[in-house]
């Protein structure tokens, strides 16, 4: 296991290779899961299609071509990854530049695996927003349908992703306690090591 303060790389990996990479600092790594911190203005790797960010490609184009990682600077807020061990979801906590936290992003994804440089997972396309008042919103249901149509995920997998989201809603693991966490401003901003995408 990693120790608190270690710098590692979280990668989202497709069958053809990594599509994104985040240089993060370990806040916790134990049998319950991992908590990782991405500093504001980190240089990350983000998925590209046809030489531009994947979000600028049509849904059809996204699922008929292989994505590759390209440069992207994280914005002025920070991000926490809270990934429970063995579960097919990870929480992304988006904080504003002033430390404002508003809602939770439930990224449905493969249970994380350990690598020599950190952790790998695979994105499951479908996501959820959950709110402090107990409400929720599914995100990218249309994108998951397109992903299934083009064979990126099977219909059975898509049903399992949805079921994991329903399970999170039933469990409602919010708040987690990490909502009020604040980074040490003296920490340097980590960067991706050379070869991070070839491990
Ligand atoms: Mg997602």
Coordinates of C-alpha atoms and ligand atoms in Angstrom, one line a residue:
X1 CA 0.0 0.0 0.0
X2 CA 1.0 3.6 -0.5
X3 CA 1.7 6.0 2.3
X4 CA 0.1 9.3 3.1
X5 CA 1.9 12.0 1.0
X6 CA 3.1 9.7 -1.8
X7 CA 2.6 11.0 -5.3
X8 CA 1.0 8.4 -7.6
X9 CA -0.8 8.3 -11.0
X10 CA -4.5 7.5 -11.4
X11 CA -5.1 6.2 -14.9
X12 CA -8.4 5.6 -16.8
X13 CA -7.6 2.7 -19.2
X14 CA -9.4 1.3 -22.2
X15 CA -8.6 -2.0 -23.8
X16 CA -6.2 -0.2 -26.2
X17 CA -4.4 1.8 -23.5
X18 CA -4.6 4.7 -21.0
X19 CA -6.9 7.6 -22.0
X20 CA -6.3 9.8 -19.0
X21 CA -3.8 10.3 -16.2
X22 CA -3.8 12.3 -13.0
X23 CA -0.7 13.0 -10.8
X24 CA -2.2 12.9 -7.3
X25 CA -1.1 12.9 -3.7
X26 CA -2.2 9.9 -1.5
X27 CA -4.3 11.0 1.5
X28 CA -5.4 7.5 2.5
X29 CA -4.8 4.0 1.3
X30 CA -6.2 1.1 3.4
X31 CA -8.5 -1.9 3.1
X32 CA -11.5 0.4 2.8
X33 CA -10.2 2.2 -0.2
X34 CA -8.2 5.2 -1.4
X35 CA -8.4 9.0 -1.1
X36 CA -6.3 11.0 -3.5
X37 CA -5.8 14.7 -4.0
X38 CA -5.4 16.6 -7.3
X39 CA -4.0 20.1 -6.8
X40 CA -5.3 23.1 -8.7
X41 CA -3.7 23.8 -12.0
X42 CA -2.2 20.3 -12.2
X43 CA -1.0 19.2 -15.7
X44 CA -3.1 16.1 -16.4
X45 CA -3.7 13.9 -19.4
X46 CA -7.2 14.0 -20.7
X47 CA -8.9 12.0 -23.5
X48 CA -8.6 13.4 -27.1
X49 CA -10.4 12.3 -30.3
X50 CA -9.3 13.6 -33.6
X51 CA -6.8 16.0 -32.0
X52 CA -9.3 17.7 -29.7
X53 CA -10.8 17.1 -26.3
X54 CA -13.3 14.2 -26.4
X55 CA -16.1 16.3 -25.1
X56 CA -15.9 18.3 -28.4
X57 CA -16.5 15.2 -30.5
X58 CA -19.9 13.9 -31.5
X59 CA -21.2 10.9 -29.5
X60 CA -21.0 8.7 -32.6
X61 CA -17.4 9.8 -33.3
X62 CA -16.5 9.1 -29.6
X63 CA -17.4 5.5 -29.9
X64 CA -16.1 4.7 -33.4
X65 CA -12.5 5.7 -32.7
X66 CA -9.8 5.1 -30.1
X67 CA -9.2 7.9 -27.7
X68 CA -5.7 9.0 -26.8
X69 CA -4.4 11.0 -23.8
X70 CA -3.4 14.6 -24.4
X71 CA -2.3 17.6 -22.3
X72 CA -4.9 19.4 -20.2
X73 CA -4.5 21.8 -17.3
X74 CA -6.9 21.2 -14.4
X75 CA -8.8 24.3 -13.4
X76 CA -8.4 26.6 -10.3
X77 CA -10.3 24.3 -8.0
X78 CA -9.0 21.0 -6.5
X79 CA -10.3 17.5 -6.9
X80 CA -10.5 14.6 -4.4
X81 CA -10.9 11.0 -5.6
X82 CA -12.6 8.8 -3.0
X83 CA -12.6 5.3 -4.4
X84 CA -14.0 2.5 -2.2
X85 CA -12.1 -0.8 -2.5
X86 CA -13.8 -3.5 -4.6
X87 CA -16.6 -1.2 -5.8
X88 CA -17.5 -0.3 -9.3
X89 CA -17.7 3.4 -8.6
X90 CA -15.5 6.3 -7.5
X91 CA -16.5 9.6 -6.0
X92 CA -15.0 12.8 -7.6
X93 CA -15.3 15.8 -5.3
X94 CA -15.0 19.1 -7.2
X95 CA -13.9 22.0 -5.0
X96 CA -13.9 25.6 -6.2
X97 CA -10.8 27.8 -5.9
X98 CA -12.1 29.1 -2.5
X99 CA -12.7 25.6 -1.2
X100 CA -16.4 25.6 -1.9
X101 CA -17.9 22.1 -2.1
X102 CA -21.4 21.7 -3.5
X103 CA -22.3 18.2 -4.7
X104 CA -20.9 14.8 -5.4
X105 CA -20.0 13.2 -8.7
X106 CA -20.4 9.5 -8.7
X107 CA -18.2 8.2 -11.5
X108 CA -19.2 4.6 -12.3
X109 CA -16.0 2.8 -13.1
X110 CA -14.2 -0.5 -12.7
X111 CA -12.9 -1.4 -9.2
X112 CA -9.5 0.1 -9.0
X113 CA -6.4 -2.0 -9.5
X114 CA -2.9 -1.3 -8.2
X115 CA 0.0 -0.6 -10.6
X116 CA 3.7 0.1 -10.1
X117 CA 2.9 3.8 -10.3
X118 CA -0.5 4.1 -8.7
X119 CA -4.0 2.9 -9.6
X120 CA -5.9 2.0 -12.8
X121 CA -9.6 1.9 -13.5
X122 CA -11.9 2.0 -16.5
X123 CA -14.7 4.5 -17.0
X124 CA -18.2 3.1 -17.2
X125 CA -19.6 6.1 -19.1
X126 CA -22.7 6.5 -16.9
X127 CA -22.5 8.9 -14.0
X128 CA -24.6 10.4 -11.2
X129 CA -24.7 13.8 -9.5
X130 CA -25.9 13.5 -5.9
X131 CA -26.9 16.5 -3.8
X132 CA -26.9 17.3 0.0
X133 CA -30.7 17.5 0.0
X134 CA -30.9 13.8 -1.0
X135 CA -31.7 14.3 -4.6
X136 CA -29.8 12.9 -7.6
X137 CA -29.5 13.2 -11.3
X138 CA -28.2 10.6 -13.8
X139 CA -25.7 11.9 -16.3
X140 CA -24.7 10.6 -19.7
X141 CA -27.5 8.0 -20.1
X142 CA -27.6 9.0 -23.8
X143 CA -23.8 8.5 -24.1
X144 CA -24.0 5.0 -22.5
X145 CA -26.7 4.0 -25.1
X146 CA -24.4 5.1 -27.9
X147 CA -21.5 3.3 -26.3
X148 CA -23.5 0.1 -26.2
X149 CA -24.7 0.6 -29.8
X150 CA -21.1 0.7 -31.0
X151 CA -19.9 -2.2 -28.9
X152 CA -17.8 -0.2 -26.4
X153 CA -19.8 -1.8 -23.6
X154 CA -22.2 -4.7 -23.7
X155 CA -25.9 -4.3 -22.8
X156 CA -25.2 -6.6 -19.8
X157 CA -22.4 -4.4 -18.6
X158 CA -24.5 -1.3 -19.0
X159 CA -27.2 -2.9 -16.8
X160 CA -24.6 -3.7 -14.2
X161 CA -23.2 -0.1 -14.3
X162 CA -26.7 1.2 -13.7
X163 CA -27.3 -1.3 -10.9
X164 CA -24.1 -0.1 -9.1
X165 CA -25.4 3.4 -9.4
X166 CA -28.7 2.4 -7.9
X167 CA -26.8 0.6 -5.1
X168 CA -24.9 3.9 -4.3
X169 CA -28.2 5.7 -4.2
X170 CA -29.7 3.1 -1.8
X171 CA -26.6 3.2 0.4
X172 CA -26.3 7.0 0.2
X173 CA -22.7 7.2 1.6
X174 CA -22.9 11.0 1.9
X175 CA -21.4 13.1 3.5
X176 CA -18.2 11.2 3.7
X177 CA -16.3 13.5 6.0
X178 CA -13.9 14.6 3.2
X179 CA -16.2 17.5 2.2
X180 CA -14.5 19.7 4.8
X181 CA -10.9 18.6 4.1
X182 CA -8.5 21.3 3.0
X183 CA -5.1 20.9 1.3
X184 CA -1.8 22.2 2.8
X185 CA -1.0 25.2 0.6
X186 CA 2.7 24.5 0.9
X187 CA 2.5 21.2 -1.0
X188 CA 4.2 21.4 -4.5
X189 CA 2.0 20.4 -7.5
X190 CA 3.0 16.9 -8.7
X191 CA 3.4 16.2 -12.4
X192 CA 3.0 13.1 -14.5
X193 CA 6.2 11.1 -14.7
X194 CA 7.7 10.2 -18.0
X195 CA 6.3 7.0 -19.4
X196 CA 3.2 7.1 -17.2
X197 CA 1.2 5.9 -20.2
X198 CA 3.5 2.9 -20.9
X199 CA 3.4 1.1 -17.5
Ligands
LIG1 MG1 -17.8 8.7 -16.1

